[in-house]
């Protein structure tokens, strides 16, 4: 069974940094596409960053230049380094995985439970 477990969320002031991690188990990790999403209260879930099996990355315009997605295939772990955080980045952050490349779309089959990020001004 595929499982994704996020960690690393927390509360920071604007301008600060956080690194989210997502440990994945239950499938051949290196061959999957993985991504980070977020959902703020009252808003739809949106794609933040994605990385495919070849390491090609995609970012939402709102985070380009501030967030970096990466993965360690040996550790089966996906990361999201978030710098220059803004109050608008406040949300529940989720990791997702699928054998198909959905980029920043929400059709991924496997999802984690989320980790909360709060950015204060």
PDB file of C-alpha atoms in Angstrom:
ATOM      1  CA  UNK A   1       0.000   0.000   0.000  1.00  0.00           C
ATOM      2  CA  UNK A   2       1.336   3.415  -0.959  1.00  0.00           C
ATOM      3  CA  UNK A   3       1.757   5.822   1.937  1.00  0.00           C
ATOM      4  CA  UNK A   4       2.929   9.434   2.016  1.00  0.00           C
ATOM      5  CA  UNK A   5       3.776  11.148   5.304  1.00  0.00           C
ATOM      6  CA  UNK A   6       4.549  14.863   5.422  1.00  0.00           C
ATOM      7  CA  UNK A   7       6.465  16.728   8.111  1.00  0.00           C
ATOM      8  CA  UNK A   8       8.225  20.033   8.652  1.00  0.00           C
ATOM      9  CA  UNK A   9       5.314  22.418   8.870  1.00  0.00           C
ATOM     10  CA  UNK A  10       5.104  25.090  11.527  1.00  0.00           C
ATOM     11  CA  UNK A  11       4.703  28.771  12.275  1.00  0.00           C
ATOM     12  CA  UNK A  12       7.155  31.358  10.996  1.00  0.00           C
ATOM     13  CA  UNK A  13       7.273  35.087  10.465  1.00  0.00           C
ATOM     14  CA  UNK A  14       7.150  36.609   7.014  1.00  0.00           C
ATOM     15  CA  UNK A  15      10.517  36.364   5.326  1.00  0.00           C
ATOM     16  CA  UNK A  16      11.390  33.154   7.113  1.00  0.00           C
ATOM     17  CA  UNK A  17      12.028  29.674   5.756  1.00  0.00           C
ATOM     18  CA  UNK A  18      10.748  26.148   6.235  1.00  0.00           C
ATOM     19  CA  UNK A  19      11.611  22.816   4.677  1.00  0.00           C
ATOM     20  CA  UNK A  20       8.856  20.277   4.223  1.00  0.00           C
ATOM     21  CA  UNK A  21       9.564  16.584   3.843  1.00  0.00           C
ATOM     22  CA  UNK A  22       7.424  13.764   2.502  1.00  0.00           C
ATOM     23  CA  UNK A  23       8.474  10.170   3.061  1.00  0.00           C
ATOM     24  CA  UNK A  24       6.979   7.796   0.536  1.00  0.00           C
ATOM     25  CA  UNK A  25       6.623   4.048   0.844  1.00  0.00           C
ATOM     26  CA  UNK A  26       4.976   1.227  -1.012  1.00  0.00           C
ATOM     27  CA  UNK A  27       6.015   1.810  -4.624  1.00  0.00           C
ATOM     28  CA  UNK A  28       9.111   2.173  -6.824  1.00  0.00           C
ATOM     29  CA  UNK A  29       9.625   5.797  -5.854  1.00  0.00           C
ATOM     30  CA  UNK A  30      12.121   6.744  -8.495  1.00  0.00           C
ATOM     31  CA  UNK A  31       9.704   5.979 -11.325  1.00  0.00           C
ATOM     32  CA  UNK A  32       6.878   8.136 -10.000  1.00  0.00           C
ATOM     33  CA  UNK A  33       6.006  11.780 -10.394  1.00  0.00           C
ATOM     34  CA  UNK A  34       5.613  13.619  -7.107  1.00  0.00           C
ATOM     35  CA  UNK A  35       4.324  17.045  -6.201  1.00  0.00           C
ATOM     36  CA  UNK A  36       3.415  19.481  -3.464  1.00  0.00           C
ATOM     37  CA  UNK A  37      -0.004  21.082  -3.154  1.00  0.00           C
ATOM     38  CA  UNK A  38      -1.523  23.489  -0.675  1.00  0.00           C
ATOM     39  CA  UNK A  39      -4.985  24.451   0.440  1.00  0.00           C
ATOM     40  CA  UNK A  40      -5.781  27.589   2.375  1.00  0.00           C
ATOM     41  CA  UNK A  41      -9.037  27.934   4.345  1.00  0.00           C
ATOM     42  CA  UNK A  42     -11.929  28.612   2.010  1.00  0.00           C
ATOM     43  CA  UNK A  43      -9.834  28.088  -1.119  1.00  0.00           C
ATOM     44  CA  UNK A  44      -9.349  25.264  -3.582  1.00  0.00           C
ATOM     45  CA  UNK A  45      -6.310  23.018  -3.453  1.00  0.00           C
ATOM     46  CA  UNK A  46      -3.589  24.328  -5.754  1.00  0.00           C
ATOM     47  CA  UNK A  47      -0.409  22.880  -7.134  1.00  0.00           C
ATOM     48  CA  UNK A  48       2.776  24.402  -5.776  1.00  0.00           C
ATOM     49  CA  UNK A  49       5.607  22.404  -7.325  1.00  0.00           C
ATOM     50  CA  UNK A  50       6.088  19.090  -9.109  1.00  0.00           C
ATOM     51  CA  UNK A  51       9.004  16.922 -10.129  1.00  0.00           C
ATOM     52  CA  UNK A  52       8.837  14.068 -12.592  1.00  0.00           C
ATOM     53  CA  UNK A  53      10.787  10.816 -12.717  1.00  0.00           C
ATOM     54  CA  UNK A  54      13.540  12.490 -14.767  1.00  0.00           C
ATOM     55  CA  UNK A  55      13.910  15.331 -12.282  1.00  0.00           C
ATOM     56  CA  UNK A  56      12.184  17.966 -14.390  1.00  0.00           C
ATOM     57  CA  UNK A  57      10.515  20.547 -12.141  1.00  0.00           C
ATOM     58  CA  UNK A  58       7.444  22.742 -12.475  1.00  0.00           C
ATOM     59  CA  UNK A  59       6.428  25.600 -10.174  1.00  0.00           C
ATOM     60  CA  UNK A  60       3.372  27.735  -9.657  1.00  0.00           C
ATOM     61  CA  UNK A  61       3.999  31.367 -10.585  1.00  0.00           C
ATOM     62  CA  UNK A  62       3.286  32.424  -7.018  1.00  0.00           C
ATOM     63  CA  UNK A  63       6.246  30.470  -5.630  1.00  0.00           C
ATOM     64  CA  UNK A  64       8.776  30.619  -8.460  1.00  0.00           C
ATOM     65  CA  UNK A  65      12.093  31.879  -7.163  1.00  0.00           C
ATOM     66  CA  UNK A  66      11.146  31.263  -3.530  1.00  0.00           C
ATOM     67  CA  UNK A  67      10.366  27.530  -3.306  1.00  0.00           C
ATOM     68  CA  UNK A  68      12.492  24.609  -4.449  1.00  0.00           C
ATOM     69  CA  UNK A  69      11.264  21.048  -4.903  1.00  0.00           C
ATOM     70  CA  UNK A  70      13.722  18.178  -4.750  1.00  0.00           C
ATOM     71  CA  UNK A  71      13.776  14.487  -4.052  1.00  0.00           C
ATOM     72  CA  UNK A  72      16.162  11.912  -2.686  1.00  0.00           C
ATOM     73  CA  UNK A  73      15.387   8.616  -4.410  1.00  0.00           C
ATOM     74  CA  UNK A  74      17.602   6.652  -2.030  1.00  0.00           C
ATOM     75  CA  UNK A  75      15.662   7.966   0.969  1.00  0.00           C
ATOM     76  CA  UNK A  76      12.271   7.859  -0.804  1.00  0.00           C
ATOM     77  CA  UNK A  77      11.788  11.421   0.338  1.00  0.00           C
ATOM     78  CA  UNK A  78      10.409  14.509  -1.362  1.00  0.00           C
ATOM     79  CA  UNK A  79      11.332  17.977  -0.117  1.00  0.00           C
ATOM     80  CA  UNK A  80      10.003  21.495  -0.473  1.00  0.00           C
ATOM     81  CA  UNK A  81      12.376  24.248   0.573  1.00  0.00           C
ATOM     82  CA  UNK A  82      10.353  27.400   1.169  1.00  0.00           C
ATOM     83  CA  UNK A  83      12.172  30.723   1.477  1.00  0.00           C
ATOM     84  CA  UNK A  84      10.961  34.316   1.733  1.00  0.00           C
ATOM     85  CA  UNK A  85       7.659  33.097   3.082  1.00  0.00           C
ATOM     86  CA  UNK A  86       4.642  35.376   2.908  1.00  0.00           C
ATOM     87  CA  UNK A  87       1.357  35.383   4.841  1.00  0.00           C
ATOM     88  CA  UNK A  88      -0.335  34.255   1.599  1.00  0.00           C
ATOM     89  CA  UNK A  89       1.675  31.021   1.823  1.00  0.00           C
ATOM     90  CA  UNK A  90      -0.327  30.028   4.907  1.00  0.00           C
ATOM     91  CA  UNK A  91      -2.064  26.734   4.118  1.00  0.00           C
ATOM     92  CA  UNK A  92      -2.127  23.005   4.651  1.00  0.00           C
ATOM     93  CA  UNK A  93       0.555  21.500   2.454  1.00  0.00           C
ATOM     94  CA  UNK A  94       0.147  18.056   0.904  1.00  0.00           C
ATOM     95  CA  UNK A  95       2.430  15.807  -1.083  1.00  0.00           C
ATOM     96  CA  UNK A  96       1.080  13.620  -3.851  1.00  0.00           C
ATOM     97  CA  UNK A  97       2.388  10.871  -6.105  1.00  0.00           C
ATOM     98  CA  UNK A  98       1.383   8.949  -9.203  1.00  0.00           C
ATOM     99  CA  UNK A  99       2.935   6.902 -11.963  1.00  0.00           C
ATOM    100  CA  UNK A 100       1.525   9.437 -14.421  1.00  0.00           C
ATOM    101  CA  UNK A 101       2.806  12.991 -14.718  1.00  0.00           C
ATOM    102  CA  UNK A 102      -0.007  15.363 -13.796  1.00  0.00           C
ATOM    103  CA  UNK A 103       2.274  18.319 -13.197  1.00  0.00           C
ATOM    104  CA  UNK A 104       0.402  20.785 -10.997  1.00  0.00           C
ATOM    105  CA  UNK A 105      -2.968  19.171 -11.657  1.00  0.00           C
ATOM    106  CA  UNK A 106      -4.831  17.462  -8.826  1.00  0.00           C
ATOM    107  CA  UNK A 107      -5.384  14.053 -10.448  1.00  0.00           C
ATOM    108  CA  UNK A 108      -2.640  12.326  -8.460  1.00  0.00           C
ATOM    109  CA  UNK A 109      -3.759   8.999  -7.045  1.00  0.00           C
ATOM    110  CA  UNK A 110      -1.861   8.997  -3.768  1.00  0.00           C
ATOM    111  CA  UNK A 111      -1.932  11.773  -1.172  1.00  0.00           C
ATOM    112  CA  UNK A 112      -0.503  12.461   2.258  1.00  0.00           C
ATOM    113  CA  UNK A 113      -2.447  13.813   5.229  1.00  0.00           C
ATOM    114  CA  UNK A 114      -0.849  17.237   5.120  1.00  0.00           C
ATOM    115  CA  UNK A 115       1.313  19.463   7.267  1.00  0.00           C
ATOM    116  CA  UNK A 116       0.264  22.959   8.296  1.00  0.00           C
ATOM    117  CA  UNK A 117       2.251  26.074   7.493  1.00  0.00           C
ATOM    118  CA  UNK A 118       1.395  29.396   9.108  1.00  0.00           C
ATOM    119  CA  UNK A 119       3.175  32.602   8.136  1.00  0.00           C
ATOM    120  CA  UNK A 120       2.578  35.669  10.258  1.00  0.00           C
ATOM    121  CA  UNK A 121       3.165  39.263   9.188  1.00  0.00           C
TER     122      UNK A 121
END
